[in-house]
GROMACS .gro file of C-alpha atoms in nm:
model
  207
    1MET     CA    1  -8.049 -10.812   1.764
    2ARG     CA    2  -7.881 -10.596   2.082
    3HIS     CA    3  -7.811 -10.760   2.397
    4PRO     CA    4  -7.939 -10.603   2.720
    5LEU     CA    5  -7.730 -10.655   3.075
    6ASN     CA    6  -7.776 -11.025   3.146
    7THR     CA    7  -8.059 -10.971   3.382
    8THR     CA    8  -7.978 -11.310   3.572
    9ALA     CA    9  -7.598 -11.216   3.639
   10LEU     CA   10  -7.744 -10.869   3.825
   11ALA     CA   11  -8.007 -11.035   4.021
   12LEU     CA   12  -7.714 -11.244   4.173
   13ALA     CA   13  -7.466 -10.929   4.205
   14LEU     CA   14  -7.761 -10.761   4.406
   15ALA     CA   15  -7.836 -11.044   4.629
   16ALA     CA   16  -7.502 -11.054   4.748
   17CYS     CA   17  -7.525 -10.716   4.903
   18ALA     CA   18  -7.470 -10.863   5.264
   19ALA     CA   19  -7.121 -10.967   5.194
   20PRO     CA   20  -6.815 -10.770   5.371
   21ALA     CA   21  -6.698 -10.425   5.236
   22LEU     CA   22  -6.426 -10.404   4.960
   23ALA     CA   23  -6.201 -10.111   4.991
   24GLN     CA   24  -6.002  -9.969   4.669
   25SER     CA   25  -5.691  -9.823   4.773
   26ARG     CA   26  -5.400  -9.678   4.645
   27GLY     CA   27  -5.146  -9.945   4.485
   28ASP     CA   28  -5.432 -10.217   4.464
   29TRP     CA   29  -5.504 -10.389   4.171
   30THR     CA   30  -5.732 -10.626   4.051
   31LEU     CA   31  -5.831 -10.911   3.790
   32GLY     CA   32  -6.166 -10.938   3.632
   33LEU     CA   33  -6.263 -11.237   3.427
   34GLY     CA   34  -6.586 -11.238   3.260
   35ALA     CA   35  -6.746 -11.190   2.928
   36HIS     CA   36  -6.884 -10.898   2.717
   37ALA     CA   37  -7.127 -10.851   2.424
   38VAL     CA   38  -7.019 -10.594   2.162
   39ALA     CA   39  -7.398 -10.483   2.003
   40PRO     CA   40  -7.348 -10.241   1.727
   41SER     CA   41  -7.537  -9.927   1.652
   42SER     CA   42  -7.838  -9.970   1.515
   43ASP     CA   43  -7.709  -9.717   1.205
   44ASN     CA   44  -7.379  -9.842   1.080
   45GLY     CA   45  -7.363  -9.581   0.789
   46ARG     CA   46  -7.368  -9.625   0.390
   47LEU     CA   47  -7.109  -9.692   0.143
   48ALA     CA   48  -7.062  -9.635  -0.207
   49GLY     CA   49  -7.172  -9.251  -0.216
   50GLY     CA   50  -7.483  -9.309   0.016
   51THR     CA   51  -7.620  -9.611  -0.166
   52LEU     CA   52  -7.526  -9.905   0.034
   53ALA     CA   53  -7.673  -9.940   0.389
   54VAL     CA   54  -7.441 -10.152   0.623
   55GLU     CA   55  -7.540 -10.356   0.930
   56VAL     CA   56  -7.288 -10.524   1.144
   57ASP     CA   57  -7.386 -10.773   1.395
   58ASP     CA   58  -7.315 -10.850   1.758
   59ASN     CA   59  -7.102 -11.096   1.917
   60VAL     CA   60  -6.990 -11.225   2.261
   61ARG     CA   61  -6.643 -11.306   2.355
   62PRO     CA   62  -6.469 -11.376   2.692
   63THR     CA   63  -6.293 -11.088   2.844
   64VAL     CA   64  -6.025 -11.002   3.096
   65THR     CA   65  -5.966 -10.695   3.282
   66PHE     CA   66  -5.651 -10.542   3.497
   67GLU     CA   67  -5.694 -10.224   3.679
   68TYR     CA   68  -5.432 -10.030   3.929
   69PHE     CA   69  -5.500  -9.796   4.158
   70LEU     CA   70  -5.306  -9.456   4.136
   71ARG     CA   71  -5.497  -9.341   4.458
   72ASP     CA   72  -5.780  -9.451   4.667
   73ASN     CA   73  -6.098  -9.516   4.452
   74LEU     CA   74  -5.936  -9.387   4.110
   75GLY     CA   75  -5.782  -9.691   3.889
   76LEU     CA   76  -5.659  -9.694   3.532
   77GLU     CA   77  -5.802 -10.015   3.376
   78VAL     CA   78  -5.693 -10.204   3.074
   79LEU     CA   79  -5.956 -10.445   2.890
   80ALA     CA   80  -5.857 -10.732   2.665
   81SER     CA   81  -6.051 -11.023   2.497
   82VAL     CA   82  -6.005 -11.281   2.255
   83PRO     CA   83  -6.103 -11.176   1.887
   84PHE     CA   84  -6.459 -11.068   1.844
   85GLN     CA   85  -6.617 -11.176   1.520
   86HIS     CA   86  -6.878 -11.005   1.309
   87ASP     CA   87  -7.095 -11.055   0.990
   88ILE     CA   88  -7.150 -10.741   0.765
   89ALA     CA   89  -7.451 -10.725   0.589
   90ILE     CA   90  -7.558 -10.486   0.314
   91ARG     CA   91  -7.928 -10.385   0.360
   92GLY     CA   92  -8.131 -10.594   0.048
   93LEU     CA   93  -7.796 -10.804  -0.001
   94GLY     CA   94  -7.761 -10.970   0.277
   95THR     CA   95  -7.437 -11.091   0.450
   96VAL     CA   96  -7.135 -11.000   0.233
   97GLY     CA   97  -6.877 -11.042   0.440
   98SER     CA   98  -6.719 -11.097   0.808
   99THR     CA   99  -6.412 -10.961   1.001
  100ARG     CA  100  -6.230 -11.038   1.332
  101GLN     CA  101  -6.110 -10.749   1.583
  102LEU     CA  102  -5.967 -10.705   1.893
  103PRO     CA  103  -6.077 -10.375   2.084
  104PRO     CA  104  -5.809 -10.334   2.354
  105THR     CA  105  -5.932  -9.989   2.568
  106LEU     CA  106  -5.775  -9.775   2.850
  107SER     CA  107  -5.982  -9.616   3.092
  108LEU     CA  108  -5.951  -9.389   3.408
  109GLN     CA  109  -6.211  -9.435   3.617
  110TYR     CA  110  -6.359  -9.357   3.960
  111HIS     CA  111  -6.526  -9.614   4.207
  112PHE     CA  112  -6.788  -9.450   4.461
  113ASN     CA  113  -6.909  -9.567   4.799
  114ASP     CA  114  -6.558  -9.679   4.960
  115ASP     CA  115  -6.705  -9.773   5.280
  116GLY     CA  116  -7.044  -9.957   5.114
  117ARG     CA  117  -7.089 -10.325   5.004
  118VAL     CA  118  -7.199 -10.206   4.636
  119HIS     CA  119  -6.987  -9.988   4.437
  120PRO     CA  120  -7.084  -9.800   4.111
  121PHE     CA  121  -6.800  -9.663   3.908
  122VAL     CA  122  -6.745  -9.422   3.622
  123GLY     CA  123  -6.477  -9.403   3.341
  124ALA     CA  124  -6.348  -9.244   3.010
  125GLY     CA  125  -6.037  -9.359   2.804
  126LEU     CA  126  -5.905  -9.440   2.455
  127ASN     CA  127  -5.992  -9.727   2.274
  128TYR     CA  128  -5.790  -9.882   1.965
  129THR     CA  129  -5.969 -10.161   1.738
  130ARG     CA  130  -5.748 -10.396   1.502
  131PHE     CA  131  -5.936 -10.525   1.230
  132PHE     CA  132  -5.813 -10.855   1.090
  133ASP     CA  133  -5.910 -11.171   0.861
  134GLU     CA  134  -6.188 -10.977   0.630
  135ASP     CA  135  -6.338 -11.219   0.412
  136ALA     CA  136  -6.603 -11.130   0.132
  137ARG     CA  137  -6.884 -11.302   0.012
  138GLY     CA  138  -7.243 -11.358  -0.083
  139ALA     CA  139  -7.298 -11.086  -0.329
  140LEU     CA  140  -6.907 -10.981  -0.280
  141ALA     CA  141  -6.776 -11.352  -0.320
  142GLY     CA  142  -6.401 -11.301  -0.470
  143SER     CA  143  -6.341 -10.947  -0.366
  144ARG     CA  144  -6.079 -10.871  -0.145
  145LEU     CA  145  -6.187 -10.674   0.181
  146ALA     CA  146  -6.017 -10.461   0.404
  147LEU     CA  147  -6.134 -10.255   0.699
  148ASP     CA  148  -5.894  -9.980   0.900
  149ASP     CA  149  -5.789 -10.001   1.220
  150SER     CA  150  -5.969  -9.730   1.474
  151TRP     CA  151  -5.896  -9.488   1.735
  152GLY     CA  152  -6.201  -9.360   1.942
  153LEU     CA  153  -6.266  -9.223   2.278
  154ALA     CA  154  -6.458  -9.487   2.528
  155GLY     CA  155  -6.706  -9.426   2.825
  156HIS     CA  156  -6.769  -9.656   3.083
  157LEU     CA  157  -6.983  -9.704   3.364
  158GLY     CA  158  -7.073 -10.010   3.617
  159LEU     CA  159  -7.139 -10.166   3.934
  160ASP     CA  160  -6.932 -10.395   4.160
  161VAL     CA  161  -7.094 -10.615   4.444
  162ASP     CA  162  -6.878 -10.733   4.715
  163VAL     CA  163  -6.907 -11.131   4.732
  164GLY     CA  164  -6.602 -11.202   4.945
  165ALA     CA  165  -6.302 -10.971   5.151
  166ARG     CA  166  -6.156 -10.970   4.801
  167SER     CA  167  -6.378 -11.043   4.562
  168SER     CA  168  -6.687 -10.899   4.358
  169ILE     CA  169  -6.925 -10.936   4.084
  170ARG     CA  170  -6.961 -10.662   3.839
  171VAL     CA  171  -7.187 -10.566   3.553
  172ASP     CA  172  -7.072 -10.255   3.337
  173ALA     CA  173  -7.134 -10.101   3.020
  174ARG     CA  174  -6.914  -9.922   2.753
  175TRP     CA  175  -6.989  -9.688   2.487
  176ILE     CA  176  -6.693  -9.682   2.192
  177ASP     CA  177  -6.653  -9.494   1.902
  178ILE     CA  178  -6.517  -9.715   1.679
  179ASP     CA  179  -6.511  -9.573   1.276
  180THR     CA  180  -6.310  -9.800   1.013
  181GLY     CA  181  -6.259  -9.687   0.667
  182VAL     CA  182  -6.392  -9.976   0.401
  183ARG     CA  183  -6.185 -10.085   0.097
  184LEU     CA  184  -6.289 -10.354  -0.182
  185ASP     CA  185  -6.050 -10.446  -0.396
  186GLY     CA  186  -5.831 -10.106  -0.308
  187THR     CA  187  -6.125  -9.889  -0.371
  188ASP     CA  188  -6.253  -9.658  -0.104
  189LEU     CA  189  -6.601  -9.703  -0.042
  190GLY     CA  190  -6.636  -9.487   0.272
  191THR     CA  191  -6.688  -9.535   0.633
  192VAL     CA  192  -6.844  -9.786   0.847
  193ALA     CA  193  -6.989  -9.623   1.195
  194ILE     CA  194  -6.966  -9.951   1.451
  195ASP     CA  195  -7.000  -9.710   1.752
  196PRO     CA  196  -7.084 -10.034   1.985
  197TRP     CA  197  -7.231 -10.053   2.319
  198VAL     CA  198  -7.048 -10.318   2.496
  199TYR     CA  199  -7.240 -10.499   2.807
  200GLY     CA  200  -7.033 -10.744   3.033
  201VAL     CA  201  -7.031 -10.932   3.340
  202ALA     CA  202  -6.698 -11.042   3.522
  203TYR     CA  203  -6.570 -11.183   3.850
  204VAL     CA  204  -6.327 -10.943   4.000
  205LEU     CA  205  -6.046 -11.029   4.229
  206ARG     CA  206  -5.841 -10.774   4.444
  207PHE     CA  207  -5.493 -10.802   4.523
   0.00000   0.00000   0.00000
């Protein structure tokens, strides 16, 4: 199952268009508090020479963002979160494991419509995903599962809608390139392509 953008939050954000304009100026910084859903690609690849089709499930967790504006409308943002947790399934065998992961992401992003109340933005950057607390279960119970950490590119787009002189509601989406090598009892089984879309809603404060 994949998570769409939260339509209720989007409707709330669009209804706030009558709020005062919120400029993004050099030297400003913002704090965003919200939640994001990590929705892995529907095709996560195959292990063991193509014989085992992998499925990684979705998860939602609280997130925080910090963005510093290097110049007017151009910001450098860091995304952080509490650990996400994903079940891992093999098609035909059911759930065979789980893992937790932290996906800090650094993005350079440009905010449009400086004089308006609705501010679209786009960005691109780098993601590092650290996997930990891997656990084998089901058909693999008793085995030792290990996932490699991942470095990959990330794209970002979203919309900020002003709700006050220094606050806005944000809806956003990211695509992140996350590939992890899989080992079972020390044997290399291949690579899982998680490559998720990450959907979020946040309340953003400017300082």
